[in-house]
């Protein structure tokens, strides 16, 4: 695919565009500008745009099965969020000690409804203090793994038996065996990325053929890999820092890509004036509906 296949749907100028979420019944894509503390939504039918300013960082948004609002990651924990008729937030977990300078970063839900969320140090990425949490349906929060620098992903194989999860600082994506009860087995390195040529692995999604799409920060691309980590396809993005991606649209064949303006020099921003925008490209293989 060439650059010409990729369209900028919204030059929103996100400092850190993350967490794209397609909600089919609303025909709407949600995504966040994490550090600008803003949740955005784009209506696919008419291009109408919506934004909600949050009281702190908003790291991700996940739809609930009962349709009663969303689950969201804020700087200091996990909350239920209602957007209408007015913004309302109720925390369900605040796992960080006061003054720790830790924050939430990325999250997804597995097919059973368990929520998996990663964390990181807010300013010193070299500190391996990031944790991978599991929030069960009874709202019990468990530390499933730790020792991460920058937690990103996760994503799940279509049979639910494997969880992919990334430490972006190390440029490494892991694969974990995932048991039916939510227990993680021993991780293995699924793919090591070369930062100079590929960029750093960031947000990801899995399509209906079980292949993994990964946004590559600093690499200006989103790539599709087979389940064993072989590179299959590259989508070039007119921004240095693609941060996350998901498959949506009526047939789940639109690859939505969020990008970030942070970590760019003035010269790089001039070279890529659409940096921080929301992008989309049509692909051949459909995604799968996001778990709730």
CSV table of C-alpha atoms in Angstrom, one decimal, residues 21-277:
chain,number,residue,atom,x,y,z
A,21,UNK,CA,-12.6,2.1,19.5
A,22,UNK,CA,-15.3,1.3,16.9
A,23,UNK,CA,-18.8,1.1,18.3
A,24,UNK,CA,-20.9,-0.4,15.5
A,25,UNK,CA,-24.4,0.4,16.7
A,26,UNK,CA,-23.4,4.1,16.9
A,27,UNK,CA,-21.5,3.9,13.6
A,28,UNK,CA,-18.9,5.9,15.5
A,29,UNK,CA,-15.2,5.8,16.2
A,30,UNK,CA,-14.0,7.0,19.6
A,31,UNK,CA,-10.3,7.8,20.4
A,32,UNK,CA,-8.4,9.8,23.0
A,33,UNK,CA,-5.9,12.6,23.1
A,34,UNK,CA,-4.3,11.2,26.2
A,35,UNK,CA,-2.2,14.1,27.5
A,36,UNK,CA,-4.6,16.8,26.2
A,37,UNK,CA,-7.2,15.1,28.5
A,38,UNK,CA,-9.8,14.9,25.7
A,39,UNK,CA,-12.0,12.1,24.3
A,40,UNK,CA,-13.0,12.5,20.7
A,41,UNK,CA,-15.6,10.7,18.5
A,42,UNK,CA,-16.2,10.7,14.8
A,43,UNK,CA,-19.5,9.7,13.2
A,44,UNK,CA,-18.8,7.7,10.1
A,45,UNK,CA,-22.1,8.5,8.3
A,46,UNK,CA,-21.9,12.2,8.3
A,47,UNK,CA,-18.4,13.1,9.6
A,48,UNK,CA,-19.8,14.9,12.6
A,49,UNK,CA,-17.2,15.4,15.3
A,50,UNK,CA,-17.6,15.3,19.1
A,51,UNK,CA,-15.2,16.0,22.0
A,52,UNK,CA,-15.4,15.8,25.7
A,53,UNK,CA,-12.8,17.4,28.0
A,54,UNK,CA,-11.9,15.1,30.9
A,55,UNK,CA,-10.6,16.1,34.3
A,56,UNK,CA,-7.3,14.3,33.8
A,57,UNK,CA,-5.5,12.1,31.3
A,58,UNK,CA,-7.8,9.7,29.5
A,59,UNK,CA,-5.9,6.7,28.3
A,60,UNK,CA,-8.5,4.5,26.7
A,61,UNK,CA,-12.3,3.8,26.4
A,62,UNK,CA,-14.0,0.4,26.3
A,63,UNK,CA,-17.7,-0.2,25.6
A,64,UNK,CA,-19.7,-2.2,28.1
A,65,UNK,CA,-21.9,-5.1,27.2
A,66,UNK,CA,-24.9,-3.6,28.9
A,67,UNK,CA,-24.6,-0.4,26.9
A,68,UNK,CA,-24.7,1.6,30.1
A,69,UNK,CA,-21.7,4.0,29.6
A,70,UNK,CA,-18.1,2.9,29.1
A,71,UNK,CA,-15.1,1.7,31.1
A,72,UNK,CA,-12.2,4.1,30.9
A,73,UNK,CA,-8.6,4.5,31.9
A,74,UNK,CA,-7.7,7.7,33.6
A,75,UNK,CA,-4.3,8.8,34.8
A,76,UNK,CA,-4.7,7.2,38.2
A,77,UNK,CA,-7.1,4.3,37.7
A,78,UNK,CA,-10.0,2.6,36.0
A,79,UNK,CA,-13.5,4.2,36.0
A,80,UNK,CA,-17.0,3.9,34.7
A,81,UNK,CA,-17.8,6.8,32.4
A,82,UNK,CA,-21.1,8.1,31.1
A,83,UNK,CA,-21.0,10.8,28.4
A,84,UNK,CA,-24.7,11.6,28.1
A,85,UNK,CA,-26.7,13.5,29.2
A,86,UNK,CA,-23.6,14.9,30.9
A,87,UNK,CA,-20.1,13.6,31.7
A,88,UNK,CA,-20.1,11.4,34.9
A,89,UNK,CA,-17.2,9.4,36.3
A,90,UNK,CA,-17.1,6.7,39.0
A,91,UNK,CA,-13.8,5.1,39.8
A,92,UNK,CA,-13.7,1.3,40.3
A,93,UNK,CA,-10.0,0.9,40.9
A,94,UNK,CA,-7.1,3.2,41.9
A,95,UNK,CA,-4.1,1.0,42.1
A,96,UNK,CA,-1.2,3.5,42.4
A,97,UNK,CA,0.3,4.8,45.7
A,98,UNK,CA,-0.1,8.5,46.2
A,99,UNK,CA,2.8,10.4,44.7
A,100,UNK,CA,4.1,7.5,42.7
A,101,UNK,CA,4.0,9.3,39.3
A,102,UNK,CA,2.6,6.1,37.7
A,103,UNK,CA,-0.3,6.2,35.2
A,104,UNK,CA,-2.4,4.0,33.1
A,105,UNK,CA,-1.6,3.6,29.5
A,106,UNK,CA,-3.4,1.0,27.3
A,107,UNK,CA,-6.1,-1.6,27.7
A,108,UNK,CA,-8.3,-4.1,25.9
A,109,UNK,CA,-10.9,-6.7,26.9
A,110,UNK,CA,-10.7,-10.4,26.3
A,111,UNK,CA,-13.6,-12.5,24.9
A,112,UNK,CA,-14.9,-13.3,28.4
A,113,UNK,CA,-15.2,-9.7,29.4
A,114,UNK,CA,-12.0,-9.4,31.6
A,115,UNK,CA,-10.3,-6.1,31.2
A,116,UNK,CA,-6.5,-6.0,30.8
A,117,UNK,CA,-4.8,-2.7,31.4
A,118,UNK,CA,-1.1,-1.7,31.5
A,119,UNK,CA,0.7,1.1,33.4
A,120,UNK,CA,3.9,3.0,33.2
A,121,UNK,CA,6.0,5.7,34.8
A,122,UNK,CA,4.6,9.1,33.6
A,123,UNK,CA,8.0,10.7,32.9
A,124,UNK,CA,10.9,8.3,33.3
A,125,UNK,CA,10.3,5.5,30.7
A,126,UNK,CA,13.6,3.8,31.7
A,127,UNK,CA,12.0,2.7,35.0
A,128,UNK,CA,10.6,-0.8,34.7
A,129,UNK,CA,7.8,-0.1,37.1
A,130,UNK,CA,4.9,-0.8,34.7
A,131,UNK,CA,2.3,-3.4,35.6
A,132,UNK,CA,-0.2,-5.4,33.6
A,133,UNK,CA,-3.5,-5.5,35.5
A,134,UNK,CA,-6.5,-7.8,35.1
A,135,UNK,CA,-9.9,-6.4,36.1
A,136,UNK,CA,-12.4,-9.3,36.5
A,137,UNK,CA,-16.1,-8.8,36.0
A,138,UNK,CA,-16.6,-8.7,39.8
A,139,UNK,CA,-14.2,-5.7,39.7
A,140,UNK,CA,-11.4,-7.5,41.5
A,141,UNK,CA,-8.1,-6.0,40.3
A,142,UNK,CA,-5.1,-8.3,40.0
A,143,UNK,CA,-1.5,-7.6,39.0
A,144,UNK,CA,-1.0,-10.2,36.2
A,145,UNK,CA,2.6,-9.3,35.4
A,146,UNK,CA,5.1,-6.5,36.1
A,147,UNK,CA,8.5,-5.3,35.2
A,148,UNK,CA,7.4,-3.3,32.1
A,149,UNK,CA,8.7,0.1,31.0
A,150,UNK,CA,5.8,1.1,28.7
A,151,UNK,CA,2.9,-1.2,28.5
A,152,UNK,CA,1.1,-1.2,25.2
A,153,UNK,CA,-1.5,-3.4,23.5
A,154,UNK,CA,-2.8,-5.8,24.5
A,155,UNK,CA,-4.5,-7.9,21.9
A,156,UNK,CA,-5.9,-11.5,21.8
A,157,UNK,CA,-5.9,-14.3,19.4
A,158,UNK,CA,-9.3,-15.2,18.0
A,159,UNK,CA,-9.4,-18.5,19.9
A,160,UNK,CA,-8.7,-16.6,23.1
A,161,UNK,CA,-5.7,-18.8,24.0
A,162,UNK,CA,-3.0,-16.1,23.4
A,163,UNK,CA,-2.5,-12.6,24.6
A,164,UNK,CA,-0.1,-10.3,22.9
A,165,UNK,CA,1.4,-7.5,24.9
A,166,UNK,CA,4.2,-5.0,24.2
A,167,UNK,CA,6.9,-3.2,26.1
A,168,UNK,CA,7.4,-0.3,23.7
A,169,UNK,CA,10.6,0.9,25.5
A,170,UNK,CA,12.3,-2.4,24.8
A,171,UNK,CA,10.8,-2.6,21.3
A,172,UNK,CA,9.5,-6.1,22.2
A,173,UNK,CA,6.1,-7.8,21.8
A,174,UNK,CA,5.4,-10.8,24.0
A,175,UNK,CA,2.9,-13.7,23.6
A,176,UNK,CA,1.4,-15.2,26.7
A,177,UNK,CA,-0.7,-18.4,27.0
A,178,UNK,CA,-4.0,-17.4,28.4
A,179,UNK,CA,-6.0,-19.9,30.3
A,180,UNK,CA,-9.8,-20.0,30.5
A,181,UNK,CA,-9.7,-18.7,34.1
A,182,UNK,CA,-7.6,-15.7,33.1
A,183,UNK,CA,-4.3,-17.1,34.3
A,184,UNK,CA,-1.3,-16.1,32.2
A,185,UNK,CA,1.4,-18.6,31.3
A,186,UNK,CA,5.0,-17.9,30.9
A,187,UNK,CA,5.6,-15.2,28.2
A,188,UNK,CA,7.8,-15.6,25.2
A,189,UNK,CA,9.2,-13.0,22.9
A,190,UNK,CA,6.9,-12.9,19.9
A,191,UNK,CA,8.8,-10.3,18.0
A,192,UNK,CA,11.7,-8.0,18.6
A,193,UNK,CA,11.5,-4.8,16.6
A,194,UNK,CA,14.5,-2.9,15.3
A,195,UNK,CA,14.0,0.7,16.3
A,196,UNK,CA,16.2,2.3,13.6
A,197,UNK,CA,14.3,0.7,10.8
A,198,UNK,CA,10.9,-0.3,12.1
A,199,UNK,CA,10.2,2.1,15.0
A,200,UNK,CA,8.8,1.0,18.3
A,201,UNK,CA,5.7,-1.3,18.6
A,202,UNK,CA,2.7,0.5,20.1
A,203,UNK,CA,-1.0,-0.1,20.0
A,204,UNK,CA,-2.3,-3.2,18.1
A,205,UNK,CA,-5.4,-5.1,16.9
A,206,UNK,CA,-6.1,-8.6,15.6
A,207,UNK,CA,-8.1,-9.3,12.4
A,208,UNK,CA,-10.4,-12.1,11.5
A,209,UNK,CA,-7.6,-14.2,10.1
A,210,UNK,CA,-5.7,-14.0,13.4
A,211,UNK,CA,-3.1,-11.6,12.0
A,212,UNK,CA,-1.8,-8.8,14.2
A,213,UNK,CA,-1.7,-5.1,13.1
A,214,UNK,CA,0.8,-3.0,15.1
A,215,UNK,CA,1.3,0.8,15.0
A,216,UNK,CA,5.0,1.6,14.9
A,217,UNK,CA,6.0,4.7,16.8
A,218,UNK,CA,8.9,6.5,15.0
A,219,UNK,CA,8.5,4.3,12.0
A,220,UNK,CA,5.7,6.1,10.3
A,221,UNK,CA,3.8,2.9,9.5
A,222,UNK,CA,1.3,0.2,10.7
A,223,UNK,CA,2.2,-3.3,9.8
A,224,UNK,CA,0.3,-6.6,9.6
A,225,UNK,CA,2.0,-9.8,10.9
A,226,UNK,CA,1.1,-13.4,10.8
A,227,UNK,CA,0.4,-15.2,14.1
A,228,UNK,CA,4.0,-16.4,14.1
A,229,UNK,CA,5.4,-12.8,13.7
A,230,UNK,CA,6.2,-12.8,10.0
A,231,UNK,CA,5.7,-9.4,8.3
A,232,UNK,CA,2.9,-9.5,5.7
A,233,UNK,CA,1.9,-6.0,4.9
A,234,UNK,CA,3.0,-2.4,5.5
A,235,UNK,CA,0.8,0.7,5.5
A,236,UNK,CA,2.8,3.9,5.4
A,237,UNK,CA,1.3,6.8,7.4
A,238,UNK,CA,2.1,10.5,6.8
A,239,UNK,CA,3.1,11.0,10.5
A,240,UNK,CA,6.2,9.8,12.3
A,241,UNK,CA,4.4,8.4,15.3
A,242,UNK,CA,1.4,6.2,14.7
A,243,UNK,CA,0.3,5.3,18.2
A,244,UNK,CA,-2.6,2.8,17.8
A,245,UNK,CA,-5.0,1.2,15.4
A,246,UNK,CA,-8.2,-0.7,15.2
A,247,UNK,CA,-10.5,-2.2,12.5
A,248,UNK,CA,-13.9,-0.7,12.1
A,249,UNK,CA,-16.4,0.6,9.6
A,250,UNK,CA,-19.6,-1.2,8.3
A,251,UNK,CA,-17.6,-4.2,7.1
A,252,UNK,CA,-14.8,-3.9,9.7
A,253,UNK,CA,-12.4,-3.3,6.8
A,254,UNK,CA,-11.4,0.3,7.7
A,255,UNK,CA,-8.1,0.5,9.5
A,256,UNK,CA,-8.3,3.5,11.8
A,257,UNK,CA,-4.9,4.9,12.9
A,258,UNK,CA,-4.2,7.4,15.7
A,259,UNK,CA,-1.0,9.4,15.7
A,260,UNK,CA,0.9,11.7,18.1
A,261,UNK,CA,2.6,15.1,17.7
A,262,UNK,CA,4.8,14.7,20.7
A,263,UNK,CA,8.4,13.5,20.3
A,264,UNK,CA,8.7,15.4,17.0
A,265,UNK,CA,11.2,18.2,16.2
A,266,UNK,CA,9.9,21.4,14.5
A,267,UNK,CA,11.5,20.1,11.3
A,268,UNK,CA,9.7,16.8,11.5
A,269,UNK,CA,6.3,18.5,12.1
A,270,UNK,CA,6.9,20.6,9.1
A,271,UNK,CA,7.8,17.5,7.0
A,272,UNK,CA,4.6,15.8,8.3
A,273,UNK,CA,2.0,18.5,8.7
A,274,UNK,CA,-0.8,16.0,9.4
A,275,UNK,CA,0.9,14.7,12.4
A,276,UNK,CA,-1.5,14.2,15.3
A,277,UNK,CA,-4.4,13.4,12.9
